[in-house]
Amino acid sequence: MSNPDRDEALPFSKMGLLLALGWGLTNIAYAIYDLPLKFVLKDELHLDAQQISKFFALGVFSNYVKPLAGILTDSVPLFGTRRRWYLILSLFFCGIGWLILGSVPRNYTTMLAVFATTYTMVMIISTTFGGVMVETAQRFAAAGRLTAQRIGMFRLGALAGGPLGGFLAKFPLLLTLSLSATLHFTLIPIVWFWLKEPQKATLNKDLWREAGQQLKGLVQSKVVLAAAGMIFLIAASPGFGTPLFFFQTNTLGLSKQFLGSLTLIGAAFGLLTATAYHKFCQKGSMRTLLIASIVIHALGTLFYLFYKTPGAAIAITALEGMTQTLAILPVYDLAARGTPKGSEALGYSIMMSVWNLTNSLSDWIGSTLFTKYSFDFSHLVWLNASTTALVLLVIPFLPKALMAKTDGNGLACDSF
């Protein structure tokens, strides 16, 4: 889909369906393996919260260099196409990687090496789909709607995969990862038949010079810099994702199946929120969306202070599903609207790299405070909520024209 005006370009409805299937099936696969892999690391390898957080921070290292994949899929064609063959090959090798991870000996180094290699394919899949999404969003002035769909499919993936992952955590890891592999293999024929590209793309011999120019354009974009700053502040506070897992299992004694059910609850309310955003982004201005989402998310995080019983866990998880979705939707929307044309995958991948790197460091810092320095869980909640509120300081620096626009009525990104 290198040229949105070509004859082979699919209409918006079909492109939306292709992206929905891509985001949906891959995120079901990721939701399925999350709990089983964490329990293997905790119960079989006997890792603490800091060590598990470090495993995932190192294992997803490729997420921190997503812009390199963005440059490749924007500028280096595979078999004459920019997106199609990147997706087909990475989906295949990702599926193979999950099968290998489920079969290797249970030791830290081996599992980390295989997980990191497999996750590199995950990163390429995500980056390539991101490039397709941004091209489609800019062609149809639908950044808000496609961003809502993307996050909605993430939540739908957790909705389907979370409870299944909690159930599969009682069985050998290979069973879980075989299902994750199957979902990736299933996407291959879908991409083959739906994402048609004329095999005319040629190698850009001035790749790095063009990449430098693209990076210069991105750095000079007030929208991109502001979006990156907001993503950093949202994710930068000491996180409590892994400490929460230990708090749930060791302190509250919640079962694997119950944790899977919590994932379902959070995903369901997140999906409802994304659906509402899909409608509201066409009516409310970007400024209204950003301010409301940040305030609601910061206040919602404080409810984790009452995370004391299974009943409270259900209610707070539902609330978090809404507030977390609200926090990230407008920022991703902003990133999609503000990415300069010609740098779709690169610009979007930079936003995601900032999010992924900061989020991993955040969880590792929070886990370190929790494990090594005996920080109380409630302290991490206060730190997280207060840092999230700082995002409001970035909003006045965004271009006023862009902030006043609604989805479907956007300005060209190169206007800023």
Short mmCIF file of C-alpha atoms in Angstrom, two decimals:
data_model
loop_
_atom_site.label_atom_id
_atom_site.label_comp_id
_atom_site.label_asym_id
_atom_site.label_seq_id
_atom_site.Cartn_x
_atom_site.Cartn_y
_atom_site.Cartn_z
CA MET A 1 0.00 0.00 0.00
CA SER A 2 2.79 2.37 -0.85
CA ASN A 3 0.62 4.69 -2.90
CA PRO A 4 -2.83 5.42 -1.51
CA ASP A 5 -4.05 6.59 -4.89
CA ARG A 6 -3.24 3.43 -6.80
CA ASP A 7 -6.05 1.44 -8.43
CA GLU A 8 -5.46 -1.59 -6.21
CA ALA A 9 -6.05 0.39 -2.98
CA LEU A 10 -8.88 -1.04 -0.93
CA PRO A 11 -11.78 1.18 0.17
CA PHE A 12 -11.81 2.38 3.77
CA SER A 13 -14.22 -0.30 5.02
CA LYS A 14 -12.09 -3.16 3.71
CA MET A 15 -8.83 -1.62 4.89
CA GLY A 16 -10.42 -1.17 8.30
CA LEU A 17 -11.42 -4.83 8.33
CA LEU A 18 -7.93 -5.96 7.32
CA LEU A 19 -6.37 -3.90 10.10
CA ALA A 20 -8.96 -5.10 12.61
CA LEU A 21 -8.16 -8.74 11.83
CA GLY A 22 -4.43 -8.03 12.02
CA TRP A 23 -4.58 -6.23 15.36
CA GLY A 24 -7.21 -8.59 16.76
CA LEU A 25 -5.65 -12.00 16.04
CA THR A 26 -2.13 -10.96 17.03
CA ASN A 27 -3.32 -9.45 20.29
CA ILE A 28 -5.34 -12.53 21.16
CA ALA A 29 -2.09 -14.46 20.70
CA TYR A 30 -0.20 -12.09 23.01
CA ALA A 31 -2.94 -12.08 25.66
CA ILE A 32 -2.97 -15.88 25.69
CA TYR A 33 0.71 -16.30 26.52
CA ASP A 34 1.05 -13.48 29.07
CA LEU A 35 -0.16 -15.21 32.25
CA PRO A 36 1.18 -18.71 31.45
CA LEU A 37 4.67 -17.32 30.74
CA LYS A 38 4.63 -15.19 33.90
CA PHE A 39 3.68 -18.20 36.01
CA VAL A 40 6.46 -20.28 34.44
CA LEU A 41 8.97 -17.56 35.30
CA LYS A 42 7.59 -17.17 38.83
CA ASP A 43 6.88 -20.79 39.80
CA GLU A 44 9.36 -22.83 37.73
CA LEU A 45 12.31 -20.44 37.48
CA HIS A 46 11.51 -18.87 40.90
CA LEU A 47 12.08 -15.28 39.74
CA ASP A 48 11.01 -12.31 41.87
CA ALA A 49 9.14 -9.22 40.62
CA GLN A 50 12.31 -7.35 39.66
CA GLN A 51 13.73 -10.35 37.76
CA ILE A 52 10.50 -10.97 35.84
CA SER A 53 10.28 -7.29 34.95
CA LYS A 54 13.89 -7.41 33.76
CA PHE A 55 13.16 -10.53 31.65
CA PHE A 56 10.40 -8.75 29.75
CA ALA A 57 12.30 -5.45 29.52
CA LEU A 58 15.23 -7.27 27.87
CA GLY A 59 13.03 -9.65 25.89
CA VAL A 60 11.19 -6.86 24.09
CA PHE A 61 14.36 -4.84 23.37
CA SER A 62 13.46 -4.72 19.67
CA ASN A 63 10.51 -2.50 20.59
CA TYR A 64 13.00 0.20 21.54
CA VAL A 65 14.47 0.34 18.02
CA LYS A 66 11.20 0.27 16.11
CA PRO A 67 12.23 3.25 13.98
CA LEU A 68 14.77 0.98 12.22
CA ALA A 69 11.94 -1.31 11.19
CA GLY A 70 9.94 1.75 10.19
CA ILE A 71 12.75 2.87 7.89
CA LEU A 72 12.96 -0.58 6.34
CA THR A 73 9.27 -0.98 5.60
CA ASP A 74 9.02 2.63 4.35
CA SER A 75 12.06 2.49 2.08
CA VAL A 76 13.35 -1.07 1.45
CA PRO A 77 10.88 -3.22 -0.52
CA LEU A 78 10.66 -6.99 -0.23
CA PHE A 79 9.81 -8.68 -3.54
CA GLY A 80 8.71 -5.30 -4.90
CA THR A 81 6.31 -4.44 -2.04
CA ARG A 82 6.62 -2.17 0.99
CA ARG A 83 4.25 -3.87 3.48
CA ARG A 84 2.91 -7.16 2.15
CA TRP A 85 5.98 -9.40 2.33
CA TYR A 86 7.21 -7.90 5.58
CA LEU A 87 3.94 -9.02 7.13
CA ILE A 88 3.85 -12.46 5.54
CA LEU A 89 7.42 -13.39 6.50
CA SER A 90 7.33 -11.92 10.01
CA LEU A 91 4.01 -13.66 10.76
CA PHE A 92 5.51 -16.99 9.68
CA PHE A 93 8.74 -16.68 11.67
CA CYS A 94 6.87 -15.34 14.69
CA GLY A 95 4.70 -18.45 14.74
CA ILE A 96 7.79 -20.66 14.50
CA GLY A 97 9.35 -18.71 17.37
CA TRP A 98 6.42 -19.35 19.70
CA LEU A 99 6.65 -23.08 19.00
CA ILE A 100 10.37 -23.08 19.81
CA LEU A 101 9.86 -21.09 23.02
CA GLY A 102 7.38 -23.68 24.26
CA SER A 103 9.86 -26.50 23.60
CA VAL A 104 13.21 -25.20 24.94
CA PRO A 105 14.65 -26.16 28.38
CA ARG A 106 13.39 -24.12 31.32
CA ASN A 107 16.38 -21.89 32.02
CA TYR A 108 16.56 -18.11 32.05
CA THR A 109 19.16 -17.52 29.34
CA THR A 110 17.68 -19.89 26.76
CA MET A 111 14.11 -18.70 27.27
CA LEU A 112 15.18 -15.06 27.14
CA ALA A 113 17.13 -15.56 23.89
CA VAL A 114 14.22 -17.30 22.15
CA PHE A 115 11.65 -14.85 23.49
CA ALA A 116 13.72 -11.85 22.37
CA THR A 117 14.19 -13.30 18.88
CA THR A 118 10.50 -14.08 18.53
CA TYR A 119 9.52 -10.66 19.80
CA THR A 120 11.61 -9.06 17.08
CA MET A 121 9.10 -10.57 14.64
CA VAL A 122 6.28 -9.19 16.81
CA MET A 123 7.85 -5.75 16.50
CA ILE A 124 8.11 -5.96 12.71
CA ILE A 125 4.47 -7.07 12.46
CA SER A 126 3.34 -4.18 14.65
CA THR A 127 5.47 -1.62 12.82
CA THR A 128 4.27 -2.72 9.40
CA PHE A 129 0.61 -2.73 10.41
CA GLY A 130 1.23 0.70 11.93
CA GLY A 131 2.50 1.98 8.58
CA VAL A 132 -0.58 0.62 6.81
CA MET A 133 -2.82 2.17 9.46
CA VAL A 134 -1.26 5.64 9.25
CA GLU A 135 -1.42 5.65 5.44
CA THR A 136 -5.08 4.67 5.59
CA ALA A 137 -5.81 7.21 8.34
CA GLN A 138 -4.26 10.05 6.38
CA ARG A 139 -5.89 9.05 3.12
CA PHE A 140 -9.40 8.97 4.63
CA ALA A 141 -8.92 11.57 7.44
CA ALA A 142 -9.75 8.81 9.91
CA ALA A 143 -6.94 8.86 12.47
CA GLY A 144 -9.28 8.92 15.46
CA ARG A 145 -11.51 6.14 14.16
CA LEU A 146 -8.65 3.84 13.22
CA THR A 147 -6.85 4.55 16.50
CA ALA A 148 -10.03 3.69 18.39
CA GLN A 149 -10.32 0.53 16.32
CA ARG A 150 -6.69 -0.37 17.05
CA ILE A 151 -7.04 0.03 20.80
CA GLY A 152 -10.45 -1.64 20.66
CA MET A 153 -8.94 -4.69 18.98
CA PHE A 154 -6.22 -4.73 21.64
CA ARG A 155 -8.94 -4.86 24.26
CA LEU A 156 -10.90 -7.44 22.28
CA GLY A 157 -7.73 -9.53 22.12
CA ALA A 158 -7.43 -9.38 25.89
CA LEU A 159 -11.15 -10.07 26.21
CA ALA A 160 -10.76 -13.34 24.33
CA GLY A 161 -7.20 -14.24 25.29
CA GLY A 162 -7.10 -13.24 28.96
CA PRO A 163 -9.50 -15.86 30.37
CA LEU A 164 -8.11 -18.47 28.00
CA GLY A 165 -4.59 -17.64 29.16
CA GLY A 166 -5.66 -18.00 32.79
CA PHE A 167 -7.11 -21.42 31.98
CA LEU A 168 -4.09 -22.52 29.94
CA ALA A 169 -1.69 -21.48 32.72
CA LYS A 170 -2.55 -24.82 34.36
CA PHE A 171 -1.18 -26.74 31.37
CA PRO A 172 2.26 -27.06 29.71
CA LEU A 173 3.48 -23.81 28.16
CA LEU A 174 3.84 -25.47 24.74
CA LEU A 175 0.05 -25.84 24.49
CA THR A 176 -0.45 -22.12 25.02
CA LEU A 177 2.28 -21.05 22.62
CA SER A 178 1.05 -23.49 19.95
CA LEU A 179 -2.25 -21.61 19.95
CA SER A 180 -0.41 -18.26 19.72
CA ALA A 181 1.55 -19.64 16.76
CA THR A 182 -1.62 -20.85 15.04
CA LEU A 183 -3.18 -17.39 15.22
CA HIS A 184 -0.13 -15.90 13.49
CA PHE A 185 -0.19 -18.57 10.80
CA THR A 186 -3.91 -17.84 10.27
CA LEU A 187 -3.15 -14.24 9.35
CA ILE A 188 -0.79 -15.19 6.52
CA PRO A 189 -3.48 -16.09 3.92
CA ILE A 190 -5.55 -13.08 5.03
CA VAL A 191 -2.67 -10.72 4.29
CA TRP A 192 -1.87 -12.62 1.08
CA PHE A 193 -5.35 -12.13 -0.41
CA TRP A 194 -6.27 -8.73 1.08
CA LEU A 195 -3.13 -6.62 1.09
CA LYS A 196 -2.48 -6.39 -2.61
CA GLU A 197 0.43 -4.25 -3.72
CA PRO A 198 1.78 -3.85 -7.26
CA GLN A 199 5.30 -5.26 -7.27
CA LYS A 200 6.78 -1.99 -8.48
CA ALA A 201 8.47 -0.61 -5.37
CA THR A 202 12.22 -0.21 -5.75
CA LEU A 203 15.07 0.07 -3.28
CA ASN A 204 15.68 3.59 -2.10
CA LYS A 205 19.46 3.90 -2.57
CA ASP A 206 19.47 7.09 -0.54
CA LEU A 207 17.92 5.22 2.40
CA TRP A 208 19.89 6.71 5.27
CA ARG A 209 19.96 10.20 3.76
CA GLU A 210 16.20 10.05 3.39
CA ALA A 211 15.87 8.61 6.89
CA GLY A 212 17.91 11.52 8.19
CA GLN A 213 15.63 13.94 6.37
CA GLN A 214 12.56 12.13 7.74
CA LEU A 215 13.97 12.26 11.26
CA LYS A 216 14.73 15.94 10.82
CA GLY A 217 11.16 16.54 9.70
CA LEU A 218 9.82 14.55 12.64
CA VAL A 219 12.03 16.42 15.12
CA GLN A 220 10.84 19.73 13.68
CA SER A 221 7.21 18.67 13.98
CA LYS A 222 5.64 20.22 17.07
CA VAL A 223 2.94 17.57 16.99
CA VAL A 224 5.36 14.64 16.97
CA LEU A 225 7.52 16.13 19.74
CA ALA A 226 4.50 16.91 21.91
CA ALA A 227 3.01 13.46 21.35
CA ALA A 228 6.34 11.84 22.27
CA GLY A 229 6.52 13.99 25.40
CA MET A 230 3.01 13.02 26.42
CA ILE A 231 3.70 9.33 25.84
CA PHE A 232 6.87 9.63 27.93
CA LEU A 233 5.08 11.27 30.85
CA ILE A 234 2.19 8.80 30.79
CA ALA A 235 4.58 5.84 30.93
CA ALA A 236 7.47 7.34 32.92
CA SER A 237 6.10 7.03 36.45
CA PRO A 238 7.22 4.05 38.54
CA GLY A 239 4.88 1.34 37.29
CA PHE A 240 3.19 -1.37 39.26
CA GLY A 241 2.26 -3.96 36.63
CA THR A 242 4.59 -6.73 37.84
CA PRO A 243 4.28 -5.76 41.54
CA LEU A 244 0.49 -5.98 41.06
CA PHE A 245 0.92 -9.56 39.75
CA PHE A 246 2.81 -10.53 42.92
CA PHE A 247 0.34 -8.60 45.11
CA GLN A 248 -2.54 -10.48 43.46
CA THR A 249 -0.97 -13.93 43.80
CA ASN A 250 1.09 -13.74 47.01
CA THR A 251 -0.93 -11.28 49.12
CA LEU A 252 -4.50 -11.72 47.92
CA GLY A 253 -4.08 -15.34 46.80
CA LEU A 254 -6.05 -14.90 43.59
CA SER A 255 -6.16 -17.96 41.34
CA LYS A 256 -4.85 -18.19 37.78
CA GLN A 257 -8.37 -18.45 36.40
CA PHE A 258 -9.50 -15.42 38.41
CA LEU A 259 -6.60 -13.38 37.03
CA GLY A 260 -7.64 -14.41 33.53
CA SER A 261 -11.17 -13.27 34.31
CA LEU A 262 -9.84 -9.91 35.48
CA THR A 263 -8.18 -9.52 32.10
CA LEU A 264 -11.53 -10.17 30.45
CA ILE A 265 -13.24 -7.55 32.62
CA GLY A 266 -10.62 -4.89 31.96
CA ALA A 267 -10.68 -5.64 28.24
CA ALA A 268 -14.48 -5.50 28.06
CA PHE A 269 -14.65 -2.05 29.62
CA GLY A 270 -11.69 -0.89 27.54
CA LEU A 271 -13.48 -2.06 24.40
CA LEU A 272 -16.61 -0.13 25.36
CA THR A 273 -14.49 2.96 25.93
CA ALA A 274 -12.76 2.60 22.57
CA THR A 275 -16.16 2.22 20.90
CA ALA A 276 -17.37 5.42 22.55
CA TYR A 277 -14.20 7.23 21.49
CA HIS A 278 -14.80 6.09 17.91
CA LYS A 279 -17.96 8.22 17.96
CA PHE A 280 -16.83 11.07 20.18
CA CYS A 281 -13.59 11.79 18.31
CA GLN A 282 -15.72 12.99 15.39
CA LYS A 283 -17.48 15.51 17.64
CA GLY A 284 -15.07 16.57 20.38
CA SER A 285 -11.91 18.58 19.73
CA MET A 286 -8.47 17.08 20.32
CA ARG A 287 -7.90 19.48 23.24
CA THR A 288 -11.06 18.30 24.99
CA LEU A 289 -10.18 14.66 24.40
CA LEU A 290 -6.64 15.01 25.74
CA ILE A 291 -7.48 16.98 28.89
CA ALA A 292 -10.41 14.76 29.83
CA SER A 293 -8.50 11.54 29.24
CA ILE A 294 -5.47 12.53 31.33
CA VAL A 295 -7.51 13.82 34.30
CA ILE A 296 -9.75 10.75 34.33
CA HIS A 297 -6.79 8.37 34.09
CA ALA A 298 -4.85 10.03 36.94
CA LEU A 299 -7.88 10.00 39.23
CA GLY A 300 -8.82 6.46 38.24
CA THR A 301 -5.37 5.14 39.15
CA LEU A 302 -5.90 6.23 42.77
CA PHE A 303 -8.65 3.64 43.17
CA TYR A 304 -5.89 0.99 43.31
CA LEU A 305 -5.42 2.18 46.88
CA PHE A 306 -8.58 0.18 47.68
CA TYR A 307 -7.39 -3.01 45.92
CA LYS A 308 -7.92 -5.25 48.96
CA THR A 309 -10.49 -7.93 48.07
CA PRO A 310 -11.56 -9.97 45.02
CA GLY A 311 -14.66 -7.79 44.72
CA ALA A 312 -12.60 -4.61 44.78
CA ALA A 313 -10.23 -6.15 42.22
CA ILE A 314 -13.14 -6.68 39.82
CA ALA A 315 -14.47 -3.13 40.19
CA ILE A 316 -11.06 -1.46 39.96
CA THR A 317 -10.03 -3.57 36.97
CA ALA A 318 -13.19 -2.46 35.15
CA LEU A 319 -12.43 1.17 35.97
CA GLU A 320 -8.79 0.78 34.88
CA GLY A 321 -9.94 -0.74 31.59
CA MET A 322 -11.76 2.51 30.89
CA THR A 323 -9.25 5.02 32.24
CA GLN A 324 -6.17 3.42 30.68
CA THR A 325 -7.89 3.22 27.31
CA LEU A 326 -8.88 6.86 27.61
CA ALA A 327 -5.31 7.81 28.45
CA ILE A 328 -3.68 6.30 25.38
CA LEU A 329 -6.36 6.76 22.71
CA PRO A 330 -6.00 10.54 22.18
CA VAL A 331 -2.20 10.33 22.28
CA TYR A 332 -2.07 7.63 19.59
CA ASP A 333 -4.68 9.62 17.68
CA LEU A 334 -2.44 12.69 17.91
CA ALA A 335 0.57 10.70 16.73
CA ALA A 336 -1.32 9.38 13.69
CA ARG A 337 -2.60 12.84 12.77
CA GLY A 338 0.78 14.51 13.21
CA THR A 339 3.08 12.05 11.44
CA PRO A 340 4.41 13.70 8.23
CA LYS A 341 3.47 12.04 4.95
CA GLY A 342 6.14 9.76 3.54
CA SER A 343 7.29 8.82 7.05
CA GLU A 344 4.20 6.90 8.15
CA ALA A 345 5.83 3.78 9.60
CA LEU A 346 8.89 5.65 10.86
CA GLY A 347 6.91 8.38 12.61
CA TYR A 348 4.46 5.98 14.22
CA SER A 349 7.23 3.58 15.23
CA ILE A 350 9.05 6.40 17.04
CA MET A 351 5.93 7.04 19.10
CA MET A 352 5.64 3.35 19.93
CA SER A 353 9.36 3.08 20.76
CA VAL A 354 9.06 5.92 23.25
CA TRP A 355 6.04 4.19 24.80
CA ASN A 356 7.61 0.73 24.94
CA LEU A 357 11.01 1.78 26.28
CA THR A 358 9.59 4.10 28.91
CA ASN A 359 6.94 1.57 29.92
CA SER A 360 9.53 -1.20 30.40
CA LEU A 361 11.81 1.07 32.42
CA SER A 362 8.82 2.22 34.43
CA ASP A 363 7.82 -1.32 35.35
CA TRP A 364 11.43 -2.25 36.15
CA ILE A 365 11.85 0.82 38.40
CA GLY A 366 8.57 0.10 40.15
CA SER A 367 9.49 -3.57 40.58
CA THR A 368 12.91 -2.60 41.96
CA LEU A 369 11.34 -0.23 44.48
CA PHE A 370 8.87 -2.98 45.40
CA THR A 371 11.44 -5.81 45.69
CA LYS A 372 14.68 -4.21 46.84
CA TYR A 373 13.53 -1.14 48.76
CA SER A 374 10.28 -2.48 50.26
CA PHE A 375 8.11 0.22 48.76
CA ASP A 376 4.51 -0.32 49.67
CA PHE A 377 2.13 -1.01 46.77
CA SER A 378 0.14 2.11 47.68
CA HIS A 379 3.27 4.27 47.29
CA LEU A 380 3.64 3.10 43.69
CA VAL A 381 0.00 3.98 43.03
CA TRP A 382 0.49 7.57 44.26
CA LEU A 383 3.66 7.97 42.19
CA ASN A 384 1.96 6.67 39.07
CA ALA A 385 -1.11 8.91 39.39
CA SER A 386 0.83 12.10 40.13
CA THR A 387 3.26 11.63 37.21
CA THR A 388 0.40 10.95 34.81
CA ALA A 389 -1.15 14.29 35.74
CA LEU A 390 2.01 16.07 34.56
CA VAL A 391 1.00 15.31 30.97
CA LEU A 392 -1.38 18.26 31.19
CA LEU A 393 1.66 20.55 31.10
CA VAL A 394 2.40 19.54 27.49
CA ILE A 395 -1.00 20.38 26.02
CA PRO A 396 -0.51 24.20 25.78
CA PHE A 397 2.48 23.63 23.46
CA LEU A 398 0.45 21.79 20.80
CA PRO A 399 -0.62 23.64 17.62
CA LYS A 400 -3.94 25.37 18.24
CA ALA A 401 -5.29 24.57 14.78
CA LEU A 402 -4.75 20.85 15.24
CA MET A 403 -6.14 20.87 18.78
CA ALA A 404 -9.39 22.42 17.57
CA LYS A 405 -9.99 19.78 14.88
CA THR A 406 -12.22 16.74 15.13
CA ASP A 407 -11.65 13.42 13.38
CA GLY A 408 -12.67 13.49 9.72
CA ASN A 409 -11.99 17.22 9.64
CA GLY A 410 -8.23 17.20 10.08
CA LEU A 411 -5.55 19.35 8.58
CA ALA A 412 -2.72 17.90 6.57
CA CYS A 413 0.05 16.94 8.92
CA ASP A 414 2.63 18.92 7.00
CA SER A 415 0.74 22.09 7.95
CA PHE A 416 2.39 22.06 11.36
#
